[in-house]
Amino acid sequence: MLSFIIKSILAVLSVFFTVYFFATGYWGWGISFIFLSALVILTFFRNENIILALNQMRVGNHEKAYAILQRITYPQLLIKRQQAYYYYLIGMLGTKEMGLAKSEQLLRKALSIGLKTNQDKAVAHMHIGGICLQTGRKREAVNMFDEAKRLDKDGMLSDQLKMLKKQAAQVASKNQLRMAQLGGGRMKTGRVK
């Protein structure tokens, strides 16, 4: 919230000084302040913490990327597209800290808000499918994997999706697990008289 207030104040001041310098005849300073105003206003549309987190993910430092994303305290103040990517990144990186249910909820929220590229949507569907597979929802996991395959037009996730579908074929469904638990794992034997 504090960074949003600071950005707003800087944007208003830079626009004010741009107009002031042009009105008083200091054209050089006015042009310089146009660039400064554009830079400050651009930070409303591109959050610096998300950019830094994406850079850390590219390097492979997921813990630092998650720590950088934790600096964003009011994600509802971000524009819609930035909100979607915030929830997408937090959902993928924070699975250990938050748990599977919260991670799935955040990824679904990112999809509902709207991710920009089909590749990001495919990765989100693949992660949700993996979570569904771990929690015993086999049918939903297979549907998510099919949706990810449909969105992955470049085939970058094809190997991972094949491996996950193979695992889904081997995993017992939730109903089979429940029936095994009800049976207590006992073998059926005849009555002893």
Short mmCIF file of N, CA and C in Angstrom, two decimals:
data_model
loop_
_atom_site.label_atom_id
_atom_site.label_comp_id
_atom_site.label_asym_id
_atom_site.label_seq_id
_atom_site.Cartn_x
_atom_site.Cartn_y
_atom_site.Cartn_z
N MET A 1 0.82 -1.19 0.00
CA MET A 1 0.00 0.00 0.00
C MET A 1 0.87 1.25 0.00
N LEU A 2 1.94 1.22 0.76
CA LEU A 2 2.83 2.37 0.83
C LEU A 2 3.48 2.64 -0.52
N SER A 3 3.89 1.58 -1.22
CA SER A 3 4.51 1.78 -2.53
C SER A 3 3.50 2.35 -3.52
N PHE A 4 2.24 1.94 -3.42
CA PHE A 4 1.20 2.48 -4.30
C PHE A 4 1.01 3.97 -4.04
N ILE A 5 1.01 4.38 -2.79
CA ILE A 5 0.85 5.80 -2.45
C ILE A 5 2.05 6.61 -2.95
N ILE A 6 3.25 6.05 -2.76
CA ILE A 6 4.46 6.74 -3.23
C ILE A 6 4.45 6.87 -4.75
N LYS A 7 4.05 5.79 -5.45
CA LYS A 7 3.97 5.86 -6.91
C LYS A 7 2.96 6.91 -7.35
N SER A 8 1.83 6.98 -6.66
CA SER A 8 0.79 7.96 -7.02
C SER A 8 1.29 9.38 -6.82
N ILE A 9 1.96 9.62 -5.71
CA ILE A 9 2.49 10.96 -5.44
C ILE A 9 3.55 11.33 -6.47
N LEU A 10 4.46 10.40 -6.78
CA LEU A 10 5.49 10.67 -7.79
C LEU A 10 4.88 10.93 -9.16
N ALA A 11 3.83 10.19 -9.51
CA ALA A 11 3.19 10.39 -10.81
C ALA A 11 2.55 11.78 -10.89
N VAL A 12 1.87 12.17 -9.85
CA VAL A 12 1.21 13.48 -9.84
C VAL A 12 2.26 14.60 -9.89
N LEU A 13 3.32 14.46 -9.08
CA LEU A 13 4.37 15.49 -9.07
C LEU A 13 5.09 15.58 -10.41
N SER A 14 5.39 14.44 -11.03
CA SER A 14 6.12 14.49 -12.30
C SER A 14 5.26 15.09 -13.41
N VAL A 15 3.97 14.79 -13.42
CA VAL A 15 3.09 15.40 -14.42
C VAL A 15 2.95 16.91 -14.15
N PHE A 16 2.83 17.28 -12.88
CA PHE A 16 2.74 18.70 -12.54
C PHE A 16 3.98 19.46 -13.00
N PHE A 17 5.17 18.91 -12.69
CA PHE A 17 6.40 19.61 -13.09
C PHE A 17 6.59 19.61 -14.60
N THR A 18 6.12 18.58 -15.28
CA THR A 18 6.19 18.58 -16.75
C THR A 18 5.38 19.75 -17.31
N VAL A 19 4.16 19.90 -16.84
CA VAL A 19 3.30 21.00 -17.31
C VAL A 19 3.91 22.34 -16.91
N TYR A 20 4.42 22.43 -15.69
CA TYR A 20 5.01 23.68 -15.20
C TYR A 20 6.20 24.09 -16.06
N PHE A 21 7.10 23.14 -16.37
CA PHE A 21 8.29 23.50 -17.16
C PHE A 21 7.92 23.90 -18.58
N PHE A 22 6.92 23.26 -19.16
CA PHE A 22 6.50 23.68 -20.49
C PHE A 22 5.83 25.04 -20.45
N ALA A 23 5.07 25.30 -19.40
CA ALA A 23 4.36 26.59 -19.30
C ALA A 23 5.33 27.75 -19.06
N THR A 24 6.43 27.52 -18.34
CA THR A 24 7.37 28.60 -18.06
C THR A 24 8.46 28.73 -19.12
N GLY A 25 8.46 27.85 -20.11
CA GLY A 25 9.40 27.99 -21.21
C GLY A 25 10.67 27.16 -21.07
N TYR A 26 10.78 26.33 -20.07
CA TYR A 26 11.94 25.45 -19.91
C TYR A 26 11.67 24.13 -20.64
N TRP A 27 11.80 24.18 -21.96
CA TRP A 27 11.45 23.04 -22.80
C TRP A 27 12.34 21.83 -22.54
N GLY A 28 13.59 22.03 -22.31
CA GLY A 28 14.53 20.92 -22.06
C GLY A 28 14.13 20.12 -20.83
N TRP A 29 13.85 20.87 -19.76
CA TRP A 29 13.41 20.19 -18.54
C TRP A 29 12.04 19.54 -18.73
N GLY A 30 11.18 20.18 -19.49
CA GLY A 30 9.85 19.63 -19.75
C GLY A 30 9.93 18.29 -20.48
N ILE A 31 10.81 18.22 -21.48
CA ILE A 31 10.99 16.96 -22.22
C ILE A 31 11.59 15.89 -21.31
N SER A 32 12.53 16.28 -20.48
CA SER A 32 13.12 15.32 -19.54
C SER A 32 12.06 14.77 -18.58
N PHE A 33 11.19 15.64 -18.11
CA PHE A 33 10.14 15.20 -17.19
C PHE A 33 9.06 14.37 -17.88
N ILE A 34 8.92 14.51 -19.20
CA ILE A 34 8.00 13.62 -19.92
C ILE A 34 8.48 12.19 -19.78
N PHE A 35 9.79 11.98 -19.97
CA PHE A 35 10.34 10.62 -19.83
C PHE A 35 10.23 10.10 -18.40
N LEU A 36 10.47 10.98 -17.45
CA LEU A 36 10.34 10.59 -16.05
C LEU A 36 8.89 10.24 -15.70
N SER A 37 7.96 11.03 -16.21
CA SER A 37 6.53 10.76 -15.97
C SER A 37 6.13 9.43 -16.59
N ALA A 38 6.61 9.19 -17.80
CA ALA A 38 6.27 7.92 -18.47
C ALA A 38 6.82 6.74 -17.69
N LEU A 39 8.01 6.87 -17.15
CA LEU A 39 8.61 5.79 -16.37
C LEU A 39 7.82 5.52 -15.09
N VAL A 40 7.41 6.58 -14.41
CA VAL A 40 6.64 6.42 -13.17
C VAL A 40 5.27 5.83 -13.47
N ILE A 41 4.62 6.29 -14.52
CA ILE A 41 3.29 5.78 -14.87
C ILE A 41 3.38 4.32 -15.34
N LEU A 42 4.48 3.96 -15.98
CA LEU A 42 4.67 2.56 -16.42
C LEU A 42 4.72 1.60 -15.24
N THR A 43 5.20 2.06 -14.09
CA THR A 43 5.26 1.17 -12.92
C THR A 43 3.88 0.82 -12.38
N PHE A 44 2.84 1.56 -12.78
CA PHE A 44 1.48 1.18 -12.40
C PHE A 44 1.05 -0.07 -13.17
N PHE A 45 1.55 -0.23 -14.38
CA PHE A 45 1.14 -1.35 -15.23
C PHE A 45 2.08 -2.54 -15.14
N ARG A 46 3.29 -2.34 -14.69
CA ARG A 46 4.26 -3.43 -14.53
C ARG A 46 4.83 -3.34 -13.12
N ASN A 47 4.43 -4.27 -12.28
CA ASN A 47 4.91 -4.26 -10.90
C ASN A 47 6.35 -4.74 -10.86
N GLU A 48 7.19 -4.00 -10.18
CA GLU A 48 8.62 -4.32 -10.16
C GLU A 48 8.91 -5.61 -9.40
N ASN A 49 8.09 -5.93 -8.41
CA ASN A 49 8.31 -7.17 -7.65
C ASN A 49 8.02 -8.41 -8.50
N ILE A 50 7.02 -8.32 -9.35
CA ILE A 50 6.71 -9.46 -10.23
C ILE A 50 7.81 -9.63 -11.26
N ILE A 51 8.34 -8.53 -11.78
CA ILE A 51 9.44 -8.61 -12.74
C ILE A 51 10.68 -9.23 -12.09
N LEU A 52 11.00 -8.80 -10.85
CA LEU A 52 12.15 -9.37 -10.15
C LEU A 52 11.94 -10.86 -9.84
N ALA A 53 10.70 -11.23 -9.47
CA ALA A 53 10.42 -12.64 -9.17
C ALA A 53 10.55 -13.50 -10.43
N LEU A 54 10.07 -13.00 -11.56
CA LEU A 54 10.22 -13.75 -12.81
C LEU A 54 11.69 -13.92 -13.18
N ASN A 55 12.49 -12.88 -12.92
CA ASN A 55 13.92 -12.98 -13.19
C ASN A 55 14.58 -14.03 -12.29
N GLN A 56 14.20 -14.06 -11.01
CA GLN A 56 14.75 -15.06 -10.09
C GLN A 56 14.31 -16.48 -10.48
N MET A 57 13.10 -16.61 -10.99
CA MET A 57 12.64 -17.92 -11.46
C MET A 57 13.44 -18.37 -12.66
N ARG A 58 13.76 -17.45 -13.56
CA ARG A 58 14.53 -17.79 -14.74
C ARG A 58 15.93 -18.27 -14.34
N VAL A 59 16.49 -17.67 -13.30
CA VAL A 59 17.81 -18.06 -12.80
C VAL A 59 17.72 -19.42 -12.09
N GLY A 60 16.56 -19.73 -11.50
CA GLY A 60 16.37 -20.99 -10.80
C GLY A 60 16.33 -20.85 -9.29
N ASN A 61 16.27 -19.63 -8.80
CA ASN A 61 16.24 -19.39 -7.36
C ASN A 61 14.79 -19.18 -6.93
N HIS A 62 14.07 -20.30 -6.70
CA HIS A 62 12.64 -20.23 -6.42
C HIS A 62 12.35 -19.67 -5.04
N GLU A 63 13.21 -19.92 -4.07
CA GLU A 63 12.97 -19.41 -2.72
C GLU A 63 13.03 -17.88 -2.70
N LYS A 64 14.01 -17.34 -3.41
CA LYS A 64 14.14 -15.88 -3.46
C LYS A 64 12.98 -15.26 -4.24
N ALA A 65 12.54 -15.93 -5.29
CA ALA A 65 11.39 -15.43 -6.06
C ALA A 65 10.14 -15.40 -5.19
N TYR A 66 9.94 -16.44 -4.38
CA TYR A 66 8.78 -16.47 -3.49
C TYR A 66 8.89 -15.37 -2.43
N ALA A 67 10.10 -15.13 -1.92
CA ALA A 67 10.30 -14.07 -0.92
C ALA A 67 10.02 -12.69 -1.53
N ILE A 68 10.40 -12.50 -2.79
CA ILE A 68 10.14 -11.22 -3.46
C ILE A 68 8.64 -11.03 -3.64
N LEU A 69 7.93 -12.09 -4.00
CA LEU A 69 6.48 -11.98 -4.18
C LEU A 69 5.75 -11.71 -2.87
N GLN A 70 6.34 -12.15 -1.76
CA GLN A 70 5.73 -11.90 -0.46
C GLN A 70 5.76 -10.42 -0.08
N ARG A 71 6.58 -9.63 -0.77
CA ARG A 71 6.63 -8.19 -0.51
C ARG A 71 5.36 -7.48 -0.96
N ILE A 72 4.62 -8.08 -1.89
CA ILE A 72 3.38 -7.48 -2.37
C ILE A 72 2.31 -7.77 -1.32
N THR A 73 1.91 -6.75 -0.59
CA THR A 73 0.98 -6.96 0.51
C THR A 73 -0.48 -6.76 0.10
N TYR A 74 -0.73 -5.99 -0.93
CA TYR A 74 -2.09 -5.74 -1.39
C TYR A 74 -2.20 -6.08 -2.88
N PRO A 75 -2.33 -7.34 -3.22
CA PRO A 75 -2.40 -7.70 -4.64
C PRO A 75 -3.67 -7.19 -5.32
N GLN A 76 -4.70 -6.86 -4.54
CA GLN A 76 -5.93 -6.36 -5.14
C GLN A 76 -5.75 -4.97 -5.73
N LEU A 77 -4.67 -4.28 -5.39
CA LEU A 77 -4.41 -2.96 -5.97
C LEU A 77 -3.70 -3.06 -7.33
N LEU A 78 -3.24 -4.25 -7.68
CA LEU A 78 -2.61 -4.43 -8.98
C LEU A 78 -3.68 -4.44 -10.06
N ILE A 79 -3.28 -4.15 -11.29
CA ILE A 79 -4.24 -4.26 -12.38
C ILE A 79 -4.54 -5.74 -12.61
N LYS A 80 -5.63 -6.04 -13.31
CA LYS A 80 -6.13 -7.42 -13.43
C LYS A 80 -5.06 -8.40 -13.92
N ARG A 81 -4.36 -8.04 -14.97
CA ARG A 81 -3.37 -8.96 -15.55
C ARG A 81 -2.24 -9.22 -14.57
N GLN A 82 -1.80 -8.19 -13.85
CA GLN A 82 -0.76 -8.36 -12.85
C GLN A 82 -1.25 -9.19 -11.67
N GLN A 83 -2.53 -9.03 -11.30
CA GLN A 83 -3.11 -9.87 -10.25
C GLN A 83 -3.07 -11.33 -10.65
N ALA A 84 -3.43 -11.60 -11.90
CA ALA A 84 -3.44 -12.98 -12.39
C ALA A 84 -2.04 -13.59 -12.29
N TYR A 85 -1.03 -12.85 -12.71
CA TYR A 85 0.33 -13.38 -12.65
C TYR A 85 0.85 -13.47 -11.22
N TYR A 86 0.40 -12.59 -10.35
CA TYR A 86 0.77 -12.70 -8.93
C TYR A 86 0.23 -14.01 -8.35
N TYR A 87 -1.06 -14.27 -8.56
CA TYR A 87 -1.65 -15.50 -8.03
C TYR A 87 -1.05 -16.74 -8.68
N TYR A 88 -0.74 -16.64 -9.96
CA TYR A 88 -0.12 -17.74 -10.71
C TYR A 88 1.25 -18.09 -10.11
N LEU A 89 2.08 -17.08 -9.90
CA LEU A 89 3.42 -17.32 -9.37
C LEU A 89 3.38 -17.78 -7.91
N ILE A 90 2.53 -17.15 -7.10
CA ILE A 90 2.42 -17.56 -5.69
C ILE A 90 1.89 -18.99 -5.61
N GLY A 91 0.93 -19.33 -6.45
CA GLY A 91 0.38 -20.68 -6.44
C GLY A 91 1.40 -21.73 -6.83
N MET A 92 2.27 -21.41 -7.77
CA MET A 92 3.28 -22.39 -8.20
C MET A 92 4.43 -22.48 -7.22
N LEU A 93 4.87 -21.34 -6.69
CA LEU A 93 6.06 -21.33 -5.84
C LEU A 93 5.76 -21.66 -4.38
N GLY A 94 4.55 -21.40 -3.93
CA GLY A 94 4.26 -21.54 -2.51
C GLY A 94 3.55 -22.82 -2.13
N THR A 95 3.68 -23.87 -2.92
CA THR A 95 2.97 -25.11 -2.63
C THR A 95 3.41 -25.71 -1.30
N LYS A 96 4.71 -25.68 -1.01
CA LYS A 96 5.20 -26.25 0.25
C LYS A 96 4.73 -25.44 1.45
N GLU A 97 4.77 -24.13 1.34
CA GLU A 97 4.43 -23.27 2.46
C GLU A 97 2.93 -23.22 2.73
N MET A 98 2.12 -23.18 1.67
CA MET A 98 0.69 -22.98 1.83
C MET A 98 -0.11 -24.28 1.83
N GLY A 99 0.40 -25.28 1.17
CA GLY A 99 -0.35 -26.52 1.05
C GLY A 99 -0.98 -26.64 -0.33
N LEU A 100 -1.43 -27.85 -0.63
CA LEU A 100 -1.97 -28.13 -1.96
C LEU A 100 -3.30 -27.42 -2.22
N ALA A 101 -4.17 -27.39 -1.23
CA ALA A 101 -5.50 -26.79 -1.43
C ALA A 101 -5.39 -25.30 -1.73
N LYS A 102 -4.60 -24.58 -0.97
CA LYS A 102 -4.44 -23.14 -1.18
C LYS A 102 -3.76 -22.86 -2.52
N SER A 103 -2.78 -23.68 -2.87
CA SER A 103 -2.08 -23.52 -4.13
C SER A 103 -3.04 -23.73 -5.31
N GLU A 104 -3.86 -24.77 -5.21
CA GLU A 104 -4.84 -25.02 -6.27
C GLU A 104 -5.83 -23.86 -6.37
N GLN A 105 -6.26 -23.34 -5.24
CA GLN A 105 -7.20 -22.23 -5.22
C GLN A 105 -6.60 -21.00 -5.90
N LEU A 106 -5.34 -20.70 -5.63
CA LEU A 106 -4.70 -19.53 -6.23
C LEU A 106 -4.51 -19.71 -7.73
N LEU A 107 -4.14 -20.92 -8.17
CA LEU A 107 -3.98 -21.16 -9.60
C LEU A 107 -5.31 -21.04 -10.33
N ARG A 108 -6.37 -21.55 -9.73
CA ARG A 108 -7.69 -21.41 -10.35
C ARG A 108 -8.12 -19.94 -10.40
N LYS A 109 -7.77 -19.19 -9.37
CA LYS A 109 -8.09 -17.76 -9.36
C LYS A 109 -7.33 -17.03 -10.46
N ALA A 110 -6.07 -17.40 -10.67
CA ALA A 110 -5.28 -16.80 -11.75
C ALA A 110 -5.89 -17.10 -13.10
N LEU A 111 -6.37 -18.33 -13.29
CA LEU A 111 -7.00 -18.68 -14.55
C LEU A 111 -8.32 -17.93 -14.75
N SER A 112 -9.06 -17.74 -13.67
CA SER A 112 -10.34 -17.04 -13.81
C SER A 112 -10.13 -15.55 -14.09
N ILE A 113 -9.09 -14.96 -13.52
CA ILE A 113 -8.80 -13.54 -13.80
C ILE A 113 -8.31 -13.40 -15.23
N GLY A 114 -7.44 -14.31 -15.67
CA GLY A 114 -6.99 -14.31 -17.05
C GLY A 114 -5.50 -14.16 -17.21
N LEU A 115 -4.84 -15.24 -17.57
CA LEU A 115 -3.42 -15.19 -17.90
C LEU A 115 -3.28 -14.81 -19.37
N LYS A 116 -2.15 -14.23 -19.72
CA LYS A 116 -1.99 -13.65 -21.05
C LYS A 116 -1.74 -14.71 -22.12
N THR A 117 -0.80 -15.60 -21.89
CA THR A 117 -0.40 -16.53 -22.95
C THR A 117 -1.00 -17.91 -22.72
N ASN A 118 -1.16 -18.64 -23.81
CA ASN A 118 -1.66 -20.01 -23.72
C ASN A 118 -0.67 -20.91 -22.99
N GLN A 119 0.61 -20.61 -23.12
CA GLN A 119 1.64 -21.42 -22.45
C GLN A 119 1.49 -21.32 -20.93
N ASP A 120 1.25 -20.11 -20.43
CA ASP A 120 1.05 -19.94 -18.99
C ASP A 120 -0.22 -20.65 -18.53
N LYS A 121 -1.27 -20.58 -19.35
CA LYS A 121 -2.51 -21.29 -19.01
C LYS A 121 -2.28 -22.80 -18.98
N ALA A 122 -1.48 -23.29 -19.93
CA ALA A 122 -1.19 -24.73 -19.97
C ALA A 122 -0.41 -25.16 -18.73
N VAL A 123 0.57 -24.36 -18.32
CA VAL A 123 1.35 -24.70 -17.12
C VAL A 123 0.44 -24.68 -15.89
N ALA A 124 -0.46 -23.71 -15.80
CA ALA A 124 -1.37 -23.64 -14.66
C ALA A 124 -2.29 -24.87 -14.63
N HIS A 125 -2.81 -25.26 -15.80
CA HIS A 125 -3.65 -26.45 -15.86
C HIS A 125 -2.86 -27.70 -15.48
N MET A 126 -1.61 -27.77 -15.92
CA MET A 126 -0.78 -28.93 -15.59
C MET A 126 -0.55 -29.01 -14.08
N HIS A 127 -0.26 -27.87 -13.44
CA HIS A 127 -0.04 -27.86 -11.99
C HIS A 127 -1.32 -28.23 -11.23
N ILE A 128 -2.45 -27.71 -11.68
CA ILE A 128 -3.72 -28.06 -11.03
C ILE A 128 -3.99 -29.55 -11.20
N GLY A 129 -3.70 -30.08 -12.39
CA GLY A 129 -3.87 -31.51 -12.61
C GLY A 129 -2.96 -32.34 -11.71
N GLY A 130 -1.74 -31.88 -11.51
CA GLY A 130 -0.83 -32.59 -10.60
C GLY A 130 -1.34 -32.57 -9.17
N ILE A 131 -1.91 -31.45 -8.75
CA ILE A 131 -2.48 -31.36 -7.40
C ILE A 131 -3.68 -32.29 -7.27
N CYS A 132 -4.52 -32.30 -8.31
CA CYS A 132 -5.69 -33.20 -8.30
C CYS A 132 -5.25 -34.66 -8.24
N LEU A 133 -4.19 -34.98 -8.92
CA LEU A 133 -3.67 -36.34 -8.92
C LEU A 133 -3.16 -36.72 -7.53
N GLN A 134 -2.51 -35.79 -6.85
CA GLN A 134 -1.99 -36.06 -5.50
C GLN A 134 -3.10 -36.19 -4.48
N THR A 135 -4.22 -35.52 -4.71
CA THR A 135 -5.32 -35.58 -3.75
C THR A 135 -6.34 -36.65 -4.11
N GLY A 136 -6.09 -37.44 -5.14
CA GLY A 136 -6.95 -38.57 -5.46
C GLY A 136 -8.09 -38.28 -6.41
N ARG A 137 -8.09 -37.14 -7.07
CA ARG A 137 -9.15 -36.81 -8.02
C ARG A 137 -8.64 -37.10 -9.43
N LYS A 138 -8.66 -38.37 -9.77
CA LYS A 138 -8.04 -38.85 -11.01
C LYS A 138 -8.74 -38.30 -12.25
N ARG A 139 -10.05 -38.33 -12.29
CA ARG A 139 -10.78 -37.88 -13.48
C ARG A 139 -10.54 -36.39 -13.74
N GLU A 140 -10.59 -35.59 -12.69
CA GLU A 140 -10.35 -34.16 -12.84
C GLU A 140 -8.91 -33.89 -13.29
N ALA A 141 -7.97 -34.70 -12.78
CA ALA A 141 -6.57 -34.54 -13.18
C ALA A 141 -6.39 -34.83 -14.67
N VAL A 142 -7.02 -35.89 -15.15
CA VAL A 142 -6.90 -36.23 -16.58
C VAL A 142 -7.52 -35.14 -17.43
N ASN A 143 -8.65 -34.57 -16.98
CA ASN A 143 -9.27 -33.46 -17.73
C ASN A 143 -8.34 -32.24 -17.78
N MET A 144 -7.67 -31.95 -16.66
CA MET A 144 -6.73 -30.82 -16.63
C MET A 144 -5.54 -31.08 -17.55
N PHE A 145 -5.05 -32.31 -17.58
CA PHE A 145 -3.92 -32.64 -18.46
C PHE A 145 -4.33 -32.51 -19.93
N ASP A 146 -5.56 -32.93 -20.25
CA ASP A 146 -6.04 -32.79 -21.63
C ASP A 146 -6.16 -31.32 -22.02
N GLU A 147 -6.65 -30.50 -21.10
CA GLU A 147 -6.76 -29.07 -21.36
C GLU A 147 -5.37 -28.44 -21.53
N ALA A 148 -4.42 -28.86 -20.72
CA ALA A 148 -3.05 -28.34 -20.85
C ALA A 148 -2.44 -28.75 -22.19
N LYS A 149 -2.73 -29.97 -22.61
CA LYS A 149 -2.20 -30.44 -23.91
C LYS A 149 -2.81 -29.63 -25.05
N ARG A 150 -4.10 -29.30 -24.93
CA ARG A 150 -4.76 -28.50 -25.96
C ARG A 150 -4.17 -27.09 -26.03
N LEU A 151 -3.84 -26.52 -24.87
CA LEU A 151 -3.30 -25.16 -24.84
C LEU A 151 -1.82 -25.10 -25.22
N ASP A 152 -1.12 -26.21 -25.07
CA ASP A 152 0.32 -26.25 -25.35
C ASP A 152 0.54 -26.49 -26.83
N LYS A 153 0.44 -25.45 -27.62
CA LYS A 153 0.55 -25.57 -29.07
C LYS A 153 1.99 -25.83 -29.53
N ASP A 154 2.97 -25.36 -28.76
CA ASP A 154 4.37 -25.55 -29.13
C ASP A 154 4.92 -26.91 -28.72
N GLY A 155 4.21 -27.63 -27.88
CA GLY A 155 4.66 -28.94 -27.44
C GLY A 155 5.77 -28.90 -26.40
N MET A 156 5.91 -27.78 -25.68
CA MET A 156 6.97 -27.66 -24.70
C MET A 156 6.71 -28.53 -23.46
N LEU A 157 5.44 -28.82 -23.19
CA LEU A 157 5.08 -29.59 -22.00
C LEU A 157 4.71 -31.03 -22.33
N SER A 158 4.92 -31.45 -23.56
CA SER A 158 4.41 -32.76 -23.98
C SER A 158 5.04 -33.91 -23.19
N ASP A 159 6.34 -33.84 -22.93
CA ASP A 159 6.99 -34.92 -22.17
C ASP A 159 6.48 -34.99 -20.74
N GLN A 160 6.34 -33.84 -20.11
CA GLN A 160 5.83 -33.81 -18.74
C GLN A 160 4.38 -34.30 -18.67
N LEU A 161 3.58 -33.90 -19.67
CA LEU A 161 2.18 -34.32 -19.68
C LEU A 161 2.05 -35.83 -19.90
N LYS A 162 2.90 -36.39 -20.75
CA LYS A 162 2.89 -37.84 -20.95
C LYS A 162 3.24 -38.57 -19.66
N MET A 163 4.25 -38.07 -18.96
CA MET A 163 4.66 -38.69 -17.71
C MET A 163 3.53 -38.60 -16.67
N LEU A 164 2.88 -37.45 -16.58
CA LEU A 164 1.80 -37.28 -15.61
C LEU A 164 0.59 -38.14 -15.96
N LYS A 165 0.28 -38.27 -17.24
CA LYS A 165 -0.84 -39.13 -17.64
C LYS A 165 -0.53 -40.59 -17.34
N LYS A 166 0.72 -40.97 -17.51
CA LYS A 166 1.13 -42.34 -17.19
C LYS A 166 0.96 -42.60 -15.69
N GLN A 167 1.34 -41.61 -14.87
CA GLN A 167 1.16 -41.74 -13.43
C GLN A 167 -0.32 -41.79 -13.07
N ALA A 168 -1.13 -41.01 -13.78
CA ALA A 168 -2.57 -41.01 -13.51
C ALA A 168 -3.20 -42.35 -13.82
N ALA A 169 -2.68 -43.03 -14.83
CA ALA A 169 -3.21 -44.36 -15.16
C ALA A 169 -2.87 -45.37 -14.08
N GLN A 170 -1.78 -45.17 -13.36
CA GLN A 170 -1.36 -46.12 -12.34
C GLN A 170 -1.97 -45.84 -10.97
N VAL A 171 -2.43 -44.62 -10.74
CA VAL A 171 -2.96 -44.24 -9.43
C VAL A 171 -4.38 -44.75 -9.28
N ALA A 172 -4.69 -45.25 -8.12
CA ALA A 172 -6.05 -45.68 -7.83
C ALA A 172 -6.94 -44.46 -7.64
N SER A 173 -8.21 -44.62 -7.97
CA SER A 173 -9.14 -43.51 -7.79
C SER A 173 -9.47 -43.34 -6.31
N LYS A 174 -10.13 -42.24 -6.00
CA LYS A 174 -10.47 -41.95 -4.62
C LYS A 174 -11.45 -43.00 -4.07
N ASN A 175 -12.35 -43.46 -4.92
CA ASN A 175 -13.33 -44.46 -4.50
C ASN A 175 -12.63 -45.79 -4.19
N GLN A 176 -11.64 -46.17 -5.01
CA GLN A 176 -10.91 -47.41 -4.74
C GLN A 176 -10.13 -47.31 -3.43
N LEU A 177 -9.55 -46.15 -3.15
CA LEU A 177 -8.83 -45.97 -1.90
C LEU A 177 -9.78 -46.04 -0.71
N ARG A 178 -10.97 -45.47 -0.86
CA ARG A 178 -11.96 -45.50 0.21
C ARG A 178 -12.42 -46.92 0.48
N MET A 179 -12.64 -47.69 -0.58
CA MET A 179 -13.09 -49.08 -0.40
C MET A 179 -12.00 -49.92 0.28
N ALA A 180 -10.74 -49.67 -0.05
CA ALA A 180 -9.65 -50.40 0.59
C ALA A 180 -9.57 -50.04 2.07
N GLN A 181 -9.82 -48.78 2.40
CA GLN A 181 -9.79 -48.38 3.81
C GLN A 181 -10.96 -48.98 4.59
N LEU A 182 -12.13 -49.04 3.96
CA LEU A 182 -13.29 -49.62 4.63
C LEU A 182 -13.10 -51.11 4.89
N GLY A 183 -12.43 -51.76 3.95
CA GLY A 183 -12.18 -53.20 4.12
C GLY A 183 -11.11 -53.45 5.15
N GLY A 184 -10.39 -52.43 5.55
CA GLY A 184 -9.36 -52.56 6.56
C GLY A 184 -8.14 -53.31 6.06
N GLY A 185 -8.08 -53.54 4.78
CA GLY A 185 -6.92 -54.23 4.23
C GLY A 185 -6.90 -55.71 4.55
N ARG A 186 -8.02 -56.26 5.06
CA ARG A 186 -8.06 -57.68 5.42
C ARG A 186 -8.36 -58.53 4.21
N MET A 187 -7.85 -59.70 4.24
CA MET A 187 -8.22 -60.67 3.23
C MET A 187 -9.48 -61.35 3.69
N LYS A 188 -10.37 -61.66 2.77
CA LYS A 188 -11.60 -62.31 3.14
C LYS A 188 -11.33 -63.80 3.37
N THR A 189 -11.75 -64.25 4.49
CA THR A 189 -11.59 -65.69 4.79
C THR A 189 -12.95 -66.23 5.19
N GLY A 190 -13.05 -67.52 5.17
CA GLY A 190 -14.31 -68.18 5.56
C GLY A 190 -14.49 -68.09 7.06
N ARG A 191 -15.74 -68.35 7.48
CA ARG A 191 -16.04 -68.31 8.91
C ARG A 191 -15.46 -69.53 9.60
N VAL A 192 -15.02 -69.28 10.77
CA VAL A 192 -14.50 -70.37 11.60
C VAL A 192 -15.65 -70.79 12.53
N LYS A 193 -15.94 -72.10 12.57
CA LYS A 193 -17.02 -72.59 13.42
C LYS A 193 -16.51 -73.30 14.61
#
